[in-house]
CSV table of N, CA and C in Angstrom, one decimal:
chain,number,residue,atom,x,y,z
A,304,MET,N,2.3,-1.1,13.1
A,304,MET,CA,3.3,-0.3,13.9
A,304,MET,C,3.3,1.1,13.4
A,305,PHE,N,3.2,2.1,14.3
A,305,PHE,CA,3.2,3.5,13.9
A,305,PHE,C,4.5,4.1,14.1
A,306,PHE,N,4.8,5.0,13.1
A,306,PHE,CA,6.1,5.7,13.1
A,306,PHE,C,5.9,7.2,13.0
A,307,ASP,N,6.8,8.0,13.5
A,307,ASP,CA,6.7,9.5,13.4
A,307,ASP,C,7.0,10.0,12.0
A,308,ALA,N,7.0,11.3,11.8
A,308,ALA,CA,7.1,11.9,10.5
A,308,ALA,C,8.5,11.6,9.8
A,309,HIS,N,9.5,11.2,10.6
A,309,HIS,CA,10.8,10.9,10.1
A,309,HIS,C,11.0,9.5,9.5
A,310,THR,N,10.0,8.7,9.7
A,310,THR,CA,10.0,7.3,9.2
A,310,THR,C,10.0,7.3,7.7
A,311,ARG,N,10.8,6.4,7.1
A,311,ARG,CA,10.9,6.3,5.7
A,311,ARG,C,10.6,4.8,5.3
A,312,MET,N,10.2,4.6,4.1
A,312,MET,CA,10.0,3.2,3.6
A,312,MET,C,11.2,2.3,3.9
A,313,SER,N,12.4,2.9,3.9
A,313,SER,CA,13.6,2.1,4.1
A,313,SER,C,13.7,1.6,5.5
A,314,ASP,N,12.9,2.2,6.4
A,314,ASP,CA,12.8,1.7,7.8
A,314,ASP,C,11.9,0.5,8.0
A,315,CYS,N,11.2,0.2,7.0
A,315,CYS,CA,10.2,-0.9,7.0
A,315,CYS,C,10.9,-2.2,6.5
A,316,GLN,N,10.3,-3.3,6.9
A,316,GLN,CA,10.9,-4.6,6.5
A,316,GLN,C,10.2,-5.2,5.3
A,317,GLY,N,10.9,-5.9,4.5
A,317,GLY,CA,10.3,-6.5,3.3
A,317,GLY,C,10.1,-5.6,2.1
A,318,LYS,N,9.5,-6.2,1.1
A,318,LYS,CA,9.2,-5.4,-0.1
A,318,LYS,C,8.3,-4.2,0.2
A,319,SER,N,8.6,-3.1,-0.4
A,319,SER,CA,7.8,-1.9,0.0
A,319,SER,C,7.1,-1.2,-1.2
A,320,SER,N,7.3,-1.6,-2.4
A,320,SER,CA,6.6,-1.0,-3.6
A,320,SER,C,6.4,-2.0,-4.6
A,321,TRP,N,5.2,-1.9,-5.3
A,321,TRP,CA,4.8,-2.9,-6.3
A,321,TRP,C,4.4,-2.1,-7.6
A,322,PRO,N,5.3,-1.5,-8.3
A,322,PRO,CA,5.0,-0.8,-9.6
A,322,PRO,C,4.4,-1.8,-10.7
A,323,GLU,N,4.8,-3.0,-10.6
A,323,GLU,CA,4.3,-4.0,-11.6
A,323,GLU,C,2.8,-4.3,-11.5
A,324,LEU,N,2.2,-3.8,-10.5
A,324,LEU,CA,0.8,-4.1,-10.3
A,324,LEU,C,-0.2,-3.0,-10.9
A,325,VAL,N,0.4,-1.9,-11.4
A,325,VAL,CA,-0.4,-0.9,-12.0
A,325,VAL,C,-1.1,-1.5,-13.2
A,326,GLY,N,-2.4,-1.4,-13.3
A,326,GLY,CA,-3.2,-2.0,-14.4
A,326,GLY,C,-3.8,-3.3,-14.0
A,327,ALA,N,-3.4,-3.9,-12.8
A,327,ALA,CA,-4.0,-5.2,-12.4
A,327,ALA,C,-5.3,-4.9,-11.7
A,328,ARG,N,-6.1,-6.0,-11.4
A,328,ARG,CA,-7.3,-5.9,-10.6
A,328,ARG,C,-6.9,-5.6,-9.2
A,329,GLY,N,-7.6,-4.8,-8.5
A,329,GLY,CA,-7.3,-4.5,-7.1
A,329,GLY,C,-7.2,-5.7,-6.2
A,330,GLU,N,-8.1,-6.6,-6.3
A,330,GLU,CA,-8.1,-7.8,-5.4
A,330,GLU,C,-6.9,-8.7,-5.7
A,331,ALA,N,-6.6,-8.8,-6.9
A,331,ALA,CA,-5.4,-9.6,-7.3
A,331,ALA,C,-4.1,-8.9,-6.7
A,332,ALA,N,-4.1,-7.6,-6.8
A,332,ALA,CA,-2.9,-6.9,-6.3
A,332,ALA,C,-2.8,-7.0,-4.8
A,333,GLU,N,-3.9,-7.0,-4.1
A,333,GLU,CA,-4.0,-7.2,-2.7
A,333,GLU,C,-3.4,-8.5,-2.3
A,334,THR,N,-3.8,-9.6,-3.0
A,334,THR,CA,-3.3,-10.9,-2.7
A,334,THR,C,-1.8,-11.0,-3.0
A,335,THR,N,-1.3,-10.5,-4.1
A,335,THR,CA,0.1,-10.5,-4.4
A,335,THR,C,0.9,-9.8,-3.4
A,336,ILE,N,0.5,-8.6,-3.0
A,336,ILE,CA,1.2,-7.8,-2.0
A,336,ILE,C,1.4,-8.5,-0.7
A,337,GLU,N,0.3,-9.1,-0.2
A,337,GLU,CA,0.3,-9.8,1.1
A,337,GLU,C,1.1,-11.1,1.0
A,338,GLN,N,1.2,-11.7,-0.2
A,338,GLN,CA,2.0,-12.9,-0.3
A,338,GLN,C,3.5,-12.5,-0.4
A,339,GLU,N,3.8,-11.4,-1.1
A,339,GLU,CA,5.2,-11.0,-1.2
A,339,GLU,C,5.8,-10.3,0.0
A,340,ASN,N,4.9,-9.7,0.9
A,340,ASN,CA,5.3,-9.2,2.1
A,340,ASN,C,4.3,-9.5,3.2
A,341,PRO,N,4.4,-10.6,3.9
A,341,PRO,CA,3.4,-11.0,4.9
A,341,PRO,C,3.3,-10.0,6.1
A,342,LEU,N,4.2,-9.0,6.2
A,342,LEU,CA,4.2,-8.1,7.3
A,342,LEU,C,3.2,-6.9,7.0
A,343,VAL,N,2.6,-6.9,5.8
A,343,VAL,CA,1.7,-5.8,5.5
A,343,VAL,C,0.3,-6.2,5.3
A,344,ASP,N,-0.6,-5.3,5.4
A,344,ASP,CA,-2.0,-5.4,5.1
A,344,ASP,C,-2.3,-4.5,3.9
A,345,ALA,N,-2.7,-5.1,2.8
A,345,ALA,CA,-3.0,-4.3,1.6
A,345,ALA,C,-4.5,-3.9,1.6
A,346,ILE,N,-4.8,-2.7,1.4
A,346,ILE,CA,-6.1,-2.2,1.5
A,346,ILE,C,-6.5,-1.6,0.2
A,347,VAL,N,-7.5,-2.2,-0.5
A,347,VAL,CA,-8.0,-1.7,-1.8
A,347,VAL,C,-8.9,-0.6,-1.5
A,348,ILE,N,-8.7,0.6,-2.2
A,348,ILE,CA,-9.5,1.8,-1.9
A,348,ILE,C,-9.7,2.6,-3.2
A,349,LEU,N,-10.9,3.1,-3.3
A,349,LEU,CA,-11.3,3.9,-4.5
A,349,LEU,C,-10.5,5.2,-4.5
A,350,ASP,N,-9.9,5.5,-5.7
A,350,ASP,CA,-9.2,6.7,-5.8
A,350,ASP,C,-10.0,7.9,-5.4
A,351,GLY,N,-9.4,8.8,-4.6
A,351,GLY,CA,-10.1,10.0,-4.1
A,351,GLY,C,-10.7,9.9,-2.8
A,352,THR,N,-10.7,8.6,-2.2
A,352,THR,CA,-11.3,8.4,-0.9
A,352,THR,C,-10.3,9.0,0.1
A,353,PRO,N,-10.8,9.8,1.1
A,353,PRO,CA,-9.9,10.3,2.2
A,353,PRO,C,-9.4,9.1,3.0
A,354,VAL,N,-8.1,9.2,3.4
A,354,VAL,CA,-7.4,8.2,4.2
A,354,VAL,C,-6.6,9.0,5.2
A,355,PRO,N,-6.3,8.3,6.3
A,355,PRO,CA,-5.3,8.8,7.3
A,355,PRO,C,-4.0,9.1,6.7
A,356,ARG,N,-3.3,10.2,7.1
A,356,ARG,CA,-2.1,10.6,6.5
A,356,ARG,C,-0.9,10.1,7.3
A,357,ASN,N,-1.1,9.4,8.3
A,357,ASN,CA,0.0,8.8,9.1
A,357,ASN,C,0.7,7.7,8.4
A,358,PHE,N,2.0,7.5,8.6
A,358,PHE,CA,2.8,6.5,8.0
A,358,PHE,C,2.8,5.2,8.8
A,359,LEU,N,2.4,4.1,8.2
A,359,LEU,CA,2.5,2.8,8.9
A,359,LEU,C,3.3,1.8,8.0
A,360,CYS,N,4.2,1.1,8.6
A,360,CYS,CA,5.0,0.1,7.9
A,360,CYS,C,4.2,-1.1,7.5
A,361,ASP,N,3.1,-1.3,8.1
A,361,ASP,CA,2.3,-2.5,7.9
A,361,ASP,C,1.0,-2.2,7.0
A,362,ARG,N,1.0,-1.1,6.4
A,362,ARG,CA,-0.1,-0.7,5.5
A,362,ARG,C,0.3,-0.4,4.1
A,363,VAL,N,-0.5,-0.9,3.1
A,363,VAL,CA,-0.3,-0.6,1.7
A,363,VAL,C,-1.6,-0.2,1.1
A,364,TRP,N,-1.7,1.1,0.7
A,364,TRP,CA,-3.0,1.5,0.0
A,364,TRP,C,-2.9,1.0,-1.4
A,365,VAL,N,-3.9,0.4,-1.9
A,365,VAL,CA,-4.0,0.0,-3.3
A,365,VAL,C,-5.1,0.8,-3.9
A,366,TRP,N,-4.7,1.9,-4.6
A,366,TRP,CA,-5.6,2.8,-5.2
A,366,TRP,C,-6.2,2.3,-6.5
A,367,VAL,N,-7.5,2.2,-6.6
A,367,VAL,CA,-8.2,1.7,-7.8
A,367,VAL,C,-9.2,2.7,-8.4
A,368,ASP,N,-9.5,2.5,-9.7
A,368,ASP,CA,-10.5,3.3,-10.3
A,368,ASP,C,-11.9,2.7,-10.1
A,369,SER,N,-12.9,3.2,-10.7
A,369,SER,CA,-14.3,2.7,-10.5
A,369,SER,C,-14.5,1.3,-11.0
A,370,SER,N,-13.5,0.8,-11.9
A,370,SER,CA,-13.6,-0.5,-12.4
A,370,SER,C,-12.7,-1.5,-11.6
A,371,GLY,N,-12.1,-1.0,-10.6
A,371,GLY,CA,-11.3,-1.9,-9.7
A,371,GLY,C,-9.9,-2.1,-10.2
A,372,ILE,N,-9.4,-1.2,-11.1
A,372,ILE,CA,-8.0,-1.4,-11.7
A,372,ILE,C,-7.0,-0.5,-10.9
A,373,VAL,N,-5.9,-1.0,-10.6
A,373,VAL,CA,-4.9,-0.3,-9.8
A,373,VAL,C,-4.3,0.9,-10.7
A,374,LEU,N,-4.4,2.1,-10.1
A,374,LEU,CA,-4.0,3.3,-10.9
A,374,LEU,C,-2.5,3.7,-10.7
A,375,ARG,N,-2.0,3.5,-9.5
A,375,ARG,CA,-0.6,3.9,-9.3
A,375,ARG,C,0.1,2.8,-8.4
A,376,PRO,N,1.4,2.8,-8.4
A,376,PRO,CA,2.2,1.8,-7.7
A,376,PRO,C,1.8,1.8,-6.2
A,377,PRO,N,1.3,0.6,-5.7
A,377,PRO,CA,1.1,0.5,-4.3
A,377,PRO,C,2.4,0.6,-3.5
A,378,THR,N,2.4,1.3,-2.5
A,378,THR,CA,3.6,1.4,-1.6
A,378,THR,C,3.3,1.4,-0.2
A,379,ILE,N,4.2,1.0,0.7
A,379,ILE,CA,4.0,1.0,2.1
A,379,ILE,C,3.8,2.4,2.6
A,380,GLY,N,2.9,2.6,3.5
A,380,GLY,CA,2.7,3.9,4.1
A,380,GLY,C,1.4,4.0,4.8
């Protein structure tokens, strides 16, 4: 679901942030996120990769380093 620039995480349903996954393996984080909020699609992506800047309530970027370790808290957006 697409939202305009005024959409906030608080407008989305379910859990919206996973700070506890920093330091975890990206694939494990993806599984955890999708289990804890089945309304989202977690996408593991290498840090620095260009991504669309639009806000989506059903998307979570999981930023990982070259070893596949989560670098920052995954959040809806």
